[in-house]
Short mmCIF file of C-alpha atoms and ligand atoms in Angstrom, two decimals:
data_model
loop_
_atom_site.label_atom_id
_atom_site.label_comp_id
_atom_site.label_asym_id
_atom_site.label_seq_id
_atom_site.Cartn_x
_atom_site.Cartn_y
_atom_site.Cartn_z
CA UNK A 49 -17.83 -21.26 2.40
CA UNK A 50 -21.47 -20.01 0.85
CA UNK A 51 -20.35 -18.76 -2.86
CA UNK A 52 -20.21 -15.13 -2.75
CA UNK A 53 -23.12 -13.76 -5.43
CA UNK A 54 -22.48 -14.40 -8.82
CA UNK A 55 -21.78 -11.28 -10.79
CA UNK A 56 -24.76 -10.04 -12.94
CA UNK A 57 -24.37 -10.08 -17.06
CA UNK A 58 -21.31 -12.91 -16.38
CA UNK A 59 -21.10 -15.90 -18.32
CA UNK A 60 -21.50 -19.15 -16.10
CA UNK A 61 -18.13 -19.88 -14.52
CA UNK A 62 -17.48 -16.34 -13.72
CA UNK A 63 -14.92 -15.71 -16.91
CA UNK A 64 -15.68 -13.15 -19.38
CA UNK A 65 -18.95 -11.05 -20.06
CA UNK A 66 -22.01 -12.22 -21.29
CA UNK A 67 -22.21 -9.90 -24.84
CA UNK A 68 -24.52 -7.15 -24.21
CA UNK A 69 -26.41 -6.30 -26.96
CA UNK A 70 -25.57 -2.91 -27.97
CA UNK A 71 -22.33 -2.31 -25.73
CA UNK A 72 -19.61 -0.45 -26.64
CA UNK A 73 -16.71 -1.61 -24.91
CA UNK A 74 -17.28 -5.25 -24.26
CA UNK A 75 -16.29 -8.54 -25.68
CA UNK A 76 -13.83 -11.00 -24.86
CA UNK A 77 -10.78 -9.15 -25.11
CA UNK A 78 -12.26 -6.73 -21.74
CA UNK A 79 -12.04 -9.64 -19.85
CA UNK A 80 -15.03 -9.17 -17.26
CA UNK A 81 -15.05 -5.58 -17.43
CA UNK A 82 -18.26 -4.73 -16.95
CA UNK A 83 -20.42 -1.28 -17.93
CA UNK A 84 -21.17 -0.24 -14.40
CA UNK A 85 -18.34 2.21 -12.81
CA UNK A 86 -15.60 0.12 -11.12
CA UNK A 87 -15.67 3.56 -9.00
CA UNK A 88 -17.79 3.83 -5.64
CA UNK A 89 -20.73 6.78 -7.12
CA UNK A 90 -24.05 7.14 -7.71
CA UNK A 91 -24.10 4.94 -10.29
CA UNK A 92 -22.08 1.79 -8.34
CA UNK A 93 -23.79 2.44 -5.24
CA UNK A 94 -26.32 -0.48 -5.17
CA UNK A 95 -23.48 -2.72 -6.26
CA UNK A 96 -21.60 -0.91 -3.42
CA UNK A 97 -24.24 -2.31 -0.88
CA UNK A 98 -24.82 -6.03 -2.65
CA UNK A 99 -20.73 -6.64 -2.50
CA UNK A 100 -20.07 -5.35 0.67
CA UNK A 101 -23.20 -7.33 1.91
CA UNK A 102 -21.70 -10.76 0.21
CA UNK A 103 -18.17 -9.80 2.23
CA UNK A 104 -20.09 -9.26 5.32
CA UNK A 105 -22.18 -12.47 4.96
CA UNK A 106 -18.84 -14.48 3.81
CA UNK A 107 -16.88 -13.34 6.92
CA UNK A 108 -19.90 -13.66 9.46
CA UNK A 109 -20.11 -17.29 8.42
CA UNK A 110 -16.16 -17.59 8.77
CA UNK A 111 -16.50 -15.91 12.63
CA UNK A 112 -19.49 -18.31 12.97
CA UNK A 113 -17.20 -21.60 12.02
CA UNK A 114 -13.80 -20.82 12.68
CA UNK A 115 -12.11 -23.55 14.97
CA UNK A 116 -8.52 -22.61 15.02
CA UNK A 117 -6.56 -19.80 15.54
CA UNK A 118 -4.17 -20.42 12.60
CA UNK A 119 -5.17 -22.94 9.51
CA UNK A 120 -1.77 -24.97 10.33
CA UNK A 121 -1.10 -24.60 6.22
CA UNK A 122 2.55 -24.39 5.50
CA UNK A 123 4.20 -21.79 4.45
CA UNK A 124 5.20 -23.18 1.12
CA UNK A 125 1.63 -24.29 0.48
CA UNK A 126 0.63 -20.78 0.91
CA UNK A 127 3.45 -19.61 -0.93
CA UNK A 128 2.41 -21.78 -3.99
CA UNK A 129 -1.17 -20.60 -3.55
CA UNK A 130 -0.27 -16.86 -3.68
CA UNK A 131 2.00 -17.32 -6.62
CA UNK A 132 -0.61 -19.26 -8.36
CA UNK A 133 -2.74 -16.40 -8.46
CA UNK A 134 -1.95 -14.49 -12.14
CA UNK A 135 -2.36 -10.71 -11.20
CA UNK A 136 -1.72 -9.67 -15.05
CA UNK A 137 -4.06 -12.40 -16.33
CA UNK A 138 -8.12 -11.11 -17.45
CA UNK A 139 -10.13 -9.47 -15.41
CA UNK A 140 -12.70 -11.52 -13.46
CA UNK A 141 -14.89 -9.01 -12.13
CA UNK A 142 -15.43 -7.70 -8.45
CA UNK A 143 -17.87 -10.60 -6.92
CA UNK A 144 -14.98 -12.86 -8.51
CA UNK A 145 -12.59 -11.14 -7.11
CA UNK A 146 -13.51 -10.60 -3.67
CA UNK A 147 -14.41 -14.34 -3.39
CA UNK A 148 -11.28 -15.47 -4.26
CA UNK A 149 -9.32 -12.80 -1.87
CA UNK A 150 -11.98 -13.88 0.99
CA UNK A 151 -11.45 -17.93 0.71
CA UNK A 152 -7.13 -17.43 -0.06
CA UNK A 153 -7.17 -14.66 2.98
CA UNK A 154 -9.45 -15.40 5.31
CA UNK A 155 -9.36 -19.53 5.26
CA UNK A 156 -5.30 -18.86 6.42
CA UNK A 157 -5.85 -15.44 8.68
CA UNK A 158 -4.56 -15.76 11.93
CA UNK A 159 -7.75 -14.79 14.27
CA UNK A 160 -7.29 -12.64 17.38
CA UNK A 161 -10.73 -13.40 18.23
CA UNK A 162 -9.94 -17.35 18.77
CA UNK A 163 -9.45 -17.60 22.64
CA UNK A 164 -5.84 -20.29 21.40
CA UNK A 165 -4.34 -17.20 19.91
CA UNK A 166 -2.63 -15.65 22.91
CA UNK A 167 0.59 -14.45 21.42
CA UNK A 168 1.29 -10.60 20.60
CA UNK A 169 -0.43 -7.31 21.30
CA UNK A 170 -3.55 -8.03 18.63
CA UNK A 171 -6.66 -7.86 20.02
CA UNK A 172 -10.41 -9.17 18.96
CA UNK A 173 -12.13 -5.85 17.56
CA UNK A 174 -14.87 -3.89 18.82
CA UNK A 175 -18.05 -4.75 16.16
CA UNK A 176 -19.20 -0.97 16.16
CA UNK A 177 -15.94 -0.46 15.33
CA UNK A 178 -15.40 -2.62 12.24
CA UNK A 179 -18.67 -0.88 10.99
CA UNK A 180 -17.10 2.40 11.17
CA UNK A 181 -14.31 1.07 9.58
CA UNK A 182 -16.26 0.03 6.48
CA UNK A 183 -17.76 3.48 6.83
CA UNK A 184 -14.81 5.69 7.10
CA UNK A 185 -13.45 3.55 3.96
CA UNK A 186 -16.22 4.09 1.73
CA UNK A 187 -16.23 8.29 2.24
CA UNK A 188 -12.44 8.03 2.42
CA UNK A 189 -12.07 11.14 4.42
CA UNK A 190 -8.52 12.19 5.14
CA UNK A 191 -8.44 14.22 7.83
CA UNK A 192 -5.29 16.26 7.15
CA UNK A 193 -7.15 19.69 6.24
CA UNK A 194 -10.37 20.91 6.85
CA UNK A 195 -11.38 21.22 3.28
CA UNK A 196 -11.28 17.31 3.19
CA UNK A 197 -12.94 16.36 6.30
CA UNK A 198 -14.93 19.17 8.01
CA UNK A 199 -16.88 17.33 10.87
CA UNK A 200 -14.58 14.51 10.92
CA UNK A 201 -11.83 16.82 12.21
CA UNK A 202 -13.97 18.27 14.66
CA UNK A 203 -14.81 14.61 15.63
CA UNK A 204 -10.92 13.82 15.76
CA UNK A 205 -10.46 17.09 17.66
CA UNK A 206 -12.98 15.63 20.41
CA UNK A 207 -11.22 12.59 20.58
CA UNK A 208 -8.25 13.92 21.38
CA UNK A 209 -9.83 16.41 23.95
CA UNK A 210 -11.15 13.40 25.65
CA UNK A 211 -8.03 11.23 25.43
CA UNK A 212 -6.02 13.73 26.87
CA UNK A 213 -8.94 14.54 29.85
CA UNK A 214 -8.20 11.01 30.57
CA UNK A 215 -4.63 11.19 30.89
CA UNK A 216 -5.59 14.22 33.42
CA UNK A 217 -3.77 17.14 30.71
CA UNK A 218 -5.72 20.47 31.48
CA UNK A 219 -6.03 21.58 28.22
CA UNK A 220 -3.91 19.10 26.48
CA UNK A 221 -3.71 18.59 22.34
CA UNK A 222 -2.85 15.66 19.70
CA UNK A 223 -3.08 13.57 16.97
CA UNK A 224 -3.97 9.96 15.67
CA UNK A 225 -1.52 8.28 14.54
CA UNK A 226 -1.07 5.09 12.31
CA UNK A 227 0.40 2.61 15.60
CA UNK A 228 2.48 3.48 18.68
CA UNK A 229 5.60 3.16 16.50
CA UNK A 230 4.68 6.54 14.73
CA UNK A 231 3.55 7.68 18.02
CA UNK A 232 7.04 7.88 19.74
CA UNK A 233 8.64 8.79 16.69
CA UNK A 234 6.50 11.64 16.79
CA UNK A 235 6.91 12.37 20.63
CA UNK A 236 10.90 12.13 20.33
CA UNK A 237 10.27 14.72 17.30
CA UNK A 238 8.76 17.27 19.88
CA UNK A 239 11.49 16.50 22.59
CA UNK A 240 14.17 17.08 20.32
CA UNK A 241 12.87 20.43 18.99
CA UNK A 242 12.16 21.53 22.34
CA UNK A 243 16.29 20.47 23.14
CA UNK A 244 17.36 22.05 20.07
CA UNK A 245 15.05 25.29 20.51
CA UNK A 246 17.07 26.11 23.60
CA UNK A 247 20.45 25.37 22.39
CA UNK A 248 22.74 28.13 20.37
CA UNK A 249 23.82 25.96 17.62
CA UNK A 250 21.00 23.23 16.40
CA UNK A 251 24.17 20.85 14.82
CA UNK A 252 26.67 21.12 17.36
CA UNK A 253 23.80 20.21 20.33
CA UNK A 254 22.65 17.31 18.27
CA UNK A 255 25.28 14.66 18.98
CA UNK A 256 25.24 15.75 22.56
CA UNK A 257 21.43 14.55 23.03
CA UNK A 258 20.60 11.71 24.94
CA UNK A 259 17.28 9.73 25.51
CA UNK A 260 17.01 7.61 28.64
CA UNK A 261 14.96 4.48 28.94
CA UNK A 262 15.57 0.79 30.40
CA UNK A 263 16.39 -1.95 27.63
CA UNK A 264 13.15 -3.43 28.01
CA UNK A 265 11.36 -0.12 26.39
CA UNK A 266 10.10 -1.05 23.01
CA UNK A 267 12.60 -0.83 20.02
CA UNK A 268 10.84 1.92 18.29
CA UNK A 269 12.22 4.19 20.57
CA UNK A 270 15.96 3.21 19.86
CA UNK A 271 14.68 3.41 16.29
CA UNK A 272 13.23 6.83 16.50
CA UNK A 273 16.47 8.59 17.94
CA UNK A 274 18.08 6.97 14.86
CA UNK A 275 15.76 8.02 12.22
CA UNK A 276 15.90 11.58 14.39
CA UNK A 277 20.08 12.06 13.61
CA UNK A 278 21.05 11.13 16.98
CA UNK A 279 24.25 9.41 17.70
CA UNK A 280 24.18 5.58 17.28
CA UNK A 281 24.71 5.64 21.83
CA UNK A 282 22.21 8.56 21.90
CA UNK A 283 19.35 5.79 23.96
CA UNK A 284 21.16 4.76 27.42
CA UNK A 285 20.07 2.41 28.98
CA UNK A 286 18.56 3.27 32.99
CA UNK A 287 19.06 -0.10 35.10
CA UNK A 288 15.37 -1.73 35.94
CA UNK A 289 14.87 -3.40 38.78
CA UNK A 290 14.28 -7.80 39.24
CA UNK A 291 10.66 -7.30 37.86
CA UNK A 292 11.92 -5.09 34.53
CA UNK A 293 10.77 -1.73 36.09
CA UNK A 294 12.75 1.27 35.99
CA UNK A 295 14.90 1.99 39.02
CA UNK A 296 14.86 5.78 40.22
CA UNK A 297 17.73 5.93 41.81
CA UNK A 298 19.49 4.05 38.66
CA UNK A 299 17.87 7.19 36.47
CA UNK A 300 19.76 9.51 39.03
CA UNK A 301 22.73 8.14 38.28
CA UNK A 302 22.19 7.86 34.68
CA UNK A 303 21.27 11.86 34.57
CA UNK A 304 24.59 12.47 36.54
CA UNK A 305 26.11 10.53 34.17
CA UNK A 306 25.15 12.32 31.27
CA UNK A 307 25.74 15.65 33.11
CA UNK A 308 29.69 14.81 33.36
CA UNK A 309 29.83 13.89 30.06
CA UNK A 310 29.11 17.02 28.67
CA UNK A 311 25.67 15.58 27.33
CA UNK A 312 22.12 16.59 27.36
CA UNK A 313 19.41 14.87 28.12
CA UNK A 314 16.50 14.88 25.55
CA UNK A 315 13.86 12.54 26.97
CA UNK A 316 13.26 10.46 29.32
CA UNK A 317 10.79 7.50 27.93
CA UNK A 318 9.06 5.48 30.81
CA UNK A 319 7.21 2.57 29.45
CA UNK A 320 3.83 2.24 30.68
CA UNK A 321 3.17 -1.79 29.76
CA UNK A 322 6.67 -3.34 28.54
CA UNK A 323 5.79 -5.74 25.94
CA UNK A 324 7.12 -8.39 26.88
CA UNK A 325 7.33 -8.50 31.31
CA UNK A 326 3.76 -6.14 30.91
CA UNK A 327 5.30 -3.88 33.59
CA UNK A 328 4.45 -0.43 34.55
CA UNK A 329 7.65 1.72 34.86
CA UNK A 330 7.19 4.02 37.96
CA UNK A 331 5.74 7.06 36.53
CA UNK A 332 5.36 8.95 39.26
CA UNK A 333 9.02 8.98 40.99
CA UNK A 334 10.20 9.78 37.32
CA UNK A 335 8.02 12.43 36.43
CA UNK A 336 9.40 14.32 39.77
CA UNK A 337 13.19 13.86 38.74
CA UNK A 338 12.11 15.40 35.18
CA UNK A 339 10.06 18.25 36.58
CA UNK A 340 13.29 19.12 39.05
CA UNK A 341 15.41 18.71 36.17
CA UNK A 342 13.25 20.30 33.60
CA UNK A 343 13.32 17.03 31.30
CA UNK A 344 11.16 16.15 28.40
CA UNK A 345 8.94 12.93 29.76
CA UNK A 346 7.34 10.95 27.16
CA UNK A 347 4.93 7.74 28.76
CA UNK A 348 4.97 5.01 26.13
CA UNK A 349 1.16 3.53 26.68
CA UNK A 350 0.91 1.67 23.52
CA UNK A 351 0.03 -1.17 25.82
CA UNK A 352 -1.01 0.04 28.99
CA UNK A 353 -3.12 3.12 27.98
CA UNK A 354 -6.08 0.80 28.17
CA UNK A 355 -5.76 1.53 32.18
CA UNK A 356 -6.95 5.22 31.48
CA UNK A 357 -10.65 3.39 31.58
CA UNK A 358 -10.14 0.84 33.98
CA UNK A 359 -12.42 0.89 36.75
CA UNK A 360 -10.47 -0.97 38.87
CA UNK A 361 -6.40 -0.51 38.30
CA UNK A 362 -6.35 3.31 36.71
CA UNK A 363 -4.32 4.09 39.33
CA UNK A 364 -1.50 1.78 37.96
CA UNK A 365 -1.15 5.20 35.71
CA UNK A 366 -0.76 7.85 38.65
CA UNK A 367 1.75 10.64 37.39
CA UNK A 368 0.76 9.98 33.61
CA UNK A 369 -0.57 13.45 34.03
CA UNK A 370 2.63 15.07 34.41
CA UNK A 371 4.33 13.66 31.11
CA UNK A 372 5.01 15.77 28.14
CA UNK A 373 3.99 13.24 25.65
CA UNK A 374 1.86 10.20 25.73
CA UNK A 375 1.16 6.94 23.34
CA UNK A 376 -1.51 5.35 23.53
CA UNK A 377 -2.63 2.41 21.10
CA UNK A 378 -6.07 2.14 20.44
CA UNK A 379 -5.71 -1.07 18.76
CA UNK A 380 -3.97 -2.57 21.88
CA UNK A 381 -6.53 -2.21 24.39
CA UNK A 382 -9.40 -0.17 23.28
CA UNK A 383 -10.18 -3.06 20.75
CA UNK A 384 -9.71 -1.34 17.67
CA UNK A 385 -9.06 -2.62 14.32
CA UNK A 386 -5.72 -1.27 13.04
CA UNK A 387 -4.69 0.99 12.35
CA UNK A 388 -5.56 3.17 15.81
CA UNK A 389 -2.90 4.84 17.71
CA UNK A 390 -2.80 8.54 19.17
CA UNK A 391 0.03 10.93 20.21
CA UNK A 392 -1.34 13.27 23.07
CA UNK A 393 1.03 16.11 24.56
CA UNK A 394 0.17 18.29 27.90
CA UNK A 395 1.33 21.26 26.06
CA UNK A 396 -0.61 22.20 22.31
CA UNK A 397 2.10 24.97 21.41
CA UNK A 398 4.64 22.07 21.16
CA UNK A 399 2.77 20.24 18.25
CA UNK A 400 3.95 23.46 16.44
CA UNK A 401 7.14 21.42 16.02
CA UNK A 402 5.61 19.38 13.63
CA UNK A 403 3.72 22.12 11.41
CA UNK A 404 4.68 22.47 7.76
CA UNK A 405 2.83 24.84 5.70
CA UNK A 406 2.13 24.15 1.87
CA UNK A 407 0.48 27.00 0.05
CA UNK A 408 -2.12 23.96 -1.34
CA UNK A 409 -3.16 22.97 1.67
CA UNK A 410 -2.68 25.55 4.65
CA UNK A 411 -0.66 28.05 3.45
CA UNK A 412 1.25 29.72 6.62
CA UNK A 413 -0.57 33.52 5.23
CA UNK A 414 -3.89 32.00 7.09
CA UNK A 415 -2.14 30.17 10.05
CA UNK A 416 -3.11 31.85 13.19
CA UNK A 417 -5.82 34.18 12.21
CA UNK A 418 -8.61 33.53 14.12
CA UNK A 419 -10.89 32.39 11.42
CA UNK A 420 -8.34 30.29 10.03
CA UNK A 421 -9.21 26.45 8.96
CA UNK A 422 -8.16 23.97 11.57
CA UNK A 423 -5.95 21.79 9.79
CA UNK A 424 -4.91 18.53 11.15
CA UNK A 425 -2.04 18.18 8.87
CA UNK A 426 -0.40 20.85 11.09
CA UNK A 427 0.07 18.27 13.51
CA UNK A 428 0.78 15.16 11.73
CA UNK A 429 3.77 14.06 10.46
CA UNK A 430 1.49 12.67 7.94
CA UNK A 431 -0.16 14.75 4.99
CA UNK A 432 -3.19 11.92 3.85
CA UNK A 433 -4.58 10.33 6.67
CA UNK A 434 -7.65 7.96 7.50
CA UNK A 435 -10.30 9.01 9.61
CA UNK A 436 -9.29 6.30 12.30
CA UNK A 437 -10.78 8.42 14.69
CA UNK A 438 -14.17 7.32 14.13
CA UNK A 439 -14.07 3.99 15.27
CA UNK A 440 -12.88 5.02 18.85
CA UNK A 441 -15.80 7.52 18.61
CA UNK A 442 -18.52 4.70 17.65
CA UNK A 443 -17.23 2.65 20.34
CA UNK A 444 -17.09 4.89 23.04
CA UNK A 445 -20.58 5.71 21.90
CA UNK A 446 -22.14 2.09 21.51
CA UNK A 447 -20.53 0.67 24.63
CA UNK A 448 -19.17 3.49 27.13
CA UNK A 449 -15.72 4.04 28.08
CA UNK A 450 -16.26 2.12 31.59
CA UNK A 451 -17.35 -1.01 29.34
CA UNK A 452 -14.26 -0.52 27.75
CA UNK A 453 -12.14 0.10 31.13
CA UNK A 454 -13.74 -3.47 32.11
CA UNK A 455 -12.41 -5.43 29.32
CA UNK A 456 -8.88 -4.23 30.11
CA UNK A 457 -9.28 -5.23 33.78
CA UNK A 458 -10.85 -8.95 32.31
CA UNK A 459 -7.67 -9.75 30.47
CA UNK A 460 -5.43 -8.61 33.05
CA UNK A 461 -7.46 -10.66 35.52
CA UNK A 462 -7.10 -13.40 33.09
CA UNK A 463 -3.41 -13.19 32.79
CA UNK A 464 -3.02 -13.25 37.18
CA UNK A 465 -5.10 -16.74 36.36
CA UNK A 466 -2.83 -18.21 34.21
CA UNK A 467 0.39 -17.11 36.54
CA UNK A 468 -1.29 -18.35 39.29
CA UNK A 469 -1.76 -21.97 37.73
CA UNK A 470 1.50 -22.33 36.07
CA UNK A 471 2.97 -21.22 39.37
CA UNK A 472 1.12 -24.15 40.92
CA UNK A 473 2.49 -26.32 38.93
CA UNK A 474 5.28 -28.12 39.14
CA UNK A 475 6.00 -28.77 34.95
CA UNK A 476 6.04 -24.88 34.49
CA UNK A 477 8.35 -21.78 35.60
CA UNK A 478 7.20 -18.19 34.94
CA UNK A 479 9.10 -15.05 35.35
CA UNK A 480 7.67 -11.97 37.67
CA UNK A 481 4.47 -10.81 37.41
CA UNK A 482 2.69 -8.56 34.55
CA UNK A 483 0.50 -5.62 35.87
CA UNK A 484 -1.17 -5.50 32.36
CA UNK A 485 -1.89 -8.90 30.43
CA UNK A 486 1.32 -11.27 29.56
CA UNK A 487 2.60 -13.85 31.23
CA UNK A 488 6.30 -15.44 30.56
CA UNK A 489 6.86 -19.11 31.48
CA UNK A 490 9.03 -22.19 29.98
CA UNK A 491 7.94 -25.62 30.09
CA UNK A 492 10.72 -27.40 32.70
CA UNK A 493 9.36 -31.09 33.04
CA UNK A 494 11.33 -33.45 35.58
CA UNK A 495 14.69 -34.41 34.56
CA UNK A 496 14.86 -31.42 31.27
CA UNK A 497 18.17 -29.56 31.75
CA UNK A 498 18.74 -25.76 31.25
CA UNK A 499 19.84 -26.73 27.84
CA UNK A 500 17.01 -28.73 27.10
CA UNK A 501 14.27 -26.38 28.75
CA UNK A 502 15.58 -23.58 26.45
CA UNK A 503 15.62 -25.57 23.36
CA UNK A 504 11.54 -26.37 24.00
CA UNK A 505 10.82 -22.41 23.74
CA UNK A 506 10.85 -21.82 20.41
CA UNK A 507 9.68 -25.75 19.66
CA UNK A 508 6.52 -25.65 21.18
CA UNK A 509 5.67 -22.00 20.09
CA UNK A 510 6.57 -23.69 16.08
CA UNK A 511 4.72 -27.15 17.03
CA UNK A 512 1.57 -25.63 18.02
CA UNK A 513 1.60 -23.02 15.27
CA UNK A 514 2.18 -25.72 12.95
CA UNK A 515 -0.86 -27.49 14.08
CA UNK A 516 -3.07 -24.53 14.29
CA UNK A 517 -3.53 -25.88 17.80
CA UNK A 518 -2.71 -22.19 19.69
CA UNK A 519 -0.63 -19.79 18.97
CA UNK A 520 2.08 -18.22 21.89
CA UNK A 521 5.02 -16.21 21.48
CA UNK A 522 8.51 -16.63 22.42
CA UNK A 523 11.25 -13.92 23.10
CA UNK A 524 14.21 -13.57 25.55
CA UNK A 525 14.23 -11.71 28.85
CA UNK A 526 17.38 -11.51 31.10
CA UNK A 527 19.25 -13.52 28.79
CA UNK A 528 16.98 -15.96 28.71
CA UNK A 529 14.32 -17.74 26.12
CA UNK A 530 10.64 -17.44 27.70
CA UNK A 531 7.30 -18.61 25.82
CA UNK A 532 4.97 -16.20 26.23
CA UNK A 533 1.03 -15.83 26.16
CA UNK A 534 -0.41 -11.90 25.54
CA UNK A 535 -3.80 -11.76 26.88
CA UNK A 536 -6.45 -9.51 24.79
CA UNK A 537 -9.52 -11.34 24.67
CA UNK A 538 -11.75 -10.48 27.45
CA UNK A 539 -14.24 -13.24 26.35
CA UNK A 540 -11.67 -15.90 26.52
CA UNK A 541 -12.30 -18.20 29.16
CA UNK A 542 -10.48 -20.15 32.23
CA UNK A 543 -11.19 -23.35 30.76
CA UNK A 544 -10.28 -21.73 27.48
CA UNK A 545 -6.77 -20.46 28.61
CA UNK A 546 -6.62 -24.38 30.78
CA UNK A 547 -6.43 -25.62 27.18
CA UNK A 548 -4.10 -23.58 26.23
CA UNK A 549 -1.50 -24.64 28.93
CA UNK A 550 -2.34 -28.09 28.11
CA UNK A 551 -1.48 -27.90 24.65
CA UNK A 552 1.66 -26.18 25.56
CA UNK A 553 2.58 -29.30 28.05
CA UNK A 554 1.80 -31.53 24.89
CA UNK A 555 3.30 -29.69 22.58
CA UNK A 556 6.64 -29.93 24.86
CA UNK A 557 6.30 -33.65 25.64
CA UNK A 558 5.73 -34.42 22.25
CA UNK A 559 8.87 -32.29 21.26
CA UNK A 560 11.05 -34.33 24.29
CA UNK A 561 9.58 -37.70 23.11
CA UNK A 562 11.47 -37.09 19.48
CA UNK A 563 14.27 -36.15 21.02
CA UNK A 564 14.18 -32.08 21.19
CA UNK A 565 16.75 -30.80 23.73
CA UNK A 566 18.32 -33.96 23.84
CA UNK A 567 21.90 -33.47 24.64
CA UNK A 568 23.05 -35.44 20.94
CA UNK A 569 26.15 -34.09 19.48
CA UNK A 570 25.72 -36.27 16.68
CA UNK A 571 22.66 -34.20 15.29
CA UNK A 572 22.84 -32.39 12.14
CA UNK A 573 23.03 -28.29 11.61
CA UNK A 574 19.96 -28.63 9.57
CA UNK A 575 18.13 -30.89 12.09
CA UNK A 576 18.70 -27.91 14.61
CA UNK A 577 17.75 -25.74 12.28
CA UNK A 578 14.34 -27.60 12.23
CA UNK A 579 13.74 -28.06 15.72
CA UNK A 580 14.21 -23.97 16.04
CA UNK A 581 12.14 -22.75 12.97
CA UNK A 582 8.86 -23.57 11.60
CA UNK A 583 7.78 -26.49 10.68
CA UNK A 584 6.08 -27.49 7.56
C1 PLP B 873 2.60 -2.03 20.48
C2 PLP B 873 4.02 -1.12 21.32
C3 PLP B 873 4.85 -0.45 20.55
C4 PLP B 873 4.43 0.02 19.30
O1 PLP B 873 3.25 0.25 18.42
P1 PLP B 873 2.28 -0.21 17.32
O2 PLP B 873 1.38 0.38 17.13
O3 PLP B 873 3.13 -1.87 16.91
O4 PLP B 873 3.61 0.41 16.29
C5 PLP B 873 5.19 0.99 21.23
N1 PLP B 873 5.20 0.48 22.63
C6 PLP B 873 4.92 -0.59 22.62
C7 PLP B 873 5.01 -0.30 24.58
C8 PLP B 873 4.29 -1.36 22.35
O5 PLP B 873 3.85 -2.22 23.54
#
């Protein structure tokens, strides 16, 4: 890369300042400490501009020249490079520090925009959102109280109202959060409080509360239940059909079982886009049951939330407007930089369970007054909180929601293409069919037995990662290991994906040639561990 600009007043080589005439605190002992303010303010505004331009230039060059989704440099090499940097050493100045970070970090980053990145739920990011990220970082707004944010609070509220409208809530409310994990935790907190409000005794009721979800729901649901003080067996697994969607009749049986046990259902969680199989639970059928039994319905649409703006697939979310709460991760299917997620509720008053009043922020004496300030901290589990909403705001203004939805459709189409390709290929086996953009598959060439095919799954992933050729994921579904691709890059082409699949095949063949999966009782434990783990 071309070097970032050399810091003014710095000696050649970037070590220490050129002693400035009459400068009070300079000198070698101060390292590269400059006379300028290190903080962003009027005095440093020009330097801020220059530094940011340099960083943006370096990143631009990086994006123009990145050739692989990951460098393939071994973990031990990276550990060494990271350890080599002396954090207690003499200061090196802004430009050198940024240059060093850019070289270390971005040279080895995992690039989600690269068409051979197809592992997890990470997306390439919308350009206006990245620019907005720089804006909100510089201003450093905290959207906890109005007196720290003013218009930012109003913009976040407007965007939450927009999201609620997309869901179909007549008058919803909500708040931006750090991610789906956090949104799910808050949703279940609200559900718990709603359940406990109806109980005679909180302490007696708490251990009786149950959450119903399928085994394919996100692990954050179980962890939230644990954090909320529910019993270890509080999350009951509702059976799914062969495709991995919640079976409504199994839900009926589970509901009856809870009643028989003298327990109480705190919430039913349906997943709109399971993390592995990318399928959507039957939202409307579950909503009907929740309505008739008076149960809290949470829709975890962390992944599938992008379908809200899809021109061709919006119907897959039919019934979502009957939920009590909905999780949407904008940093998945709205092409936003991490972090950007929201929890949206149908009944604004349900959010009150989150409220906490502190005299120095949002005093209870002022709450509820007609002229009281709108304080988002009343609705959030966080206090200081980023103005992440600005990124989605600019994206919607710049591209329009429909364009975002078309991008979601495009990644779903790509997944369908990959599925059909793999199904037509005798060397591959495919599991099910996604409603979104994942494909689960195995490489099973003629002659490989089941154990060999199992062993090839982690082996292929490791080989591809270690070589930097492609990044794919692996998981276990229905007791079997599967390779997984998650497609969130709407600009990847069919040819790009063919290349990834050929990389998978080649890696599989190499592994077989080198004995992976062969029945060889003589192999040492170390060799087996090598085959399953990362290669260096
Ligand atoms: C990704 C995901 C989550 C967790 O979201 P984070 O933003 O990673 O915290 C929750 N539920 C589902 C279905 C997801 O796909």
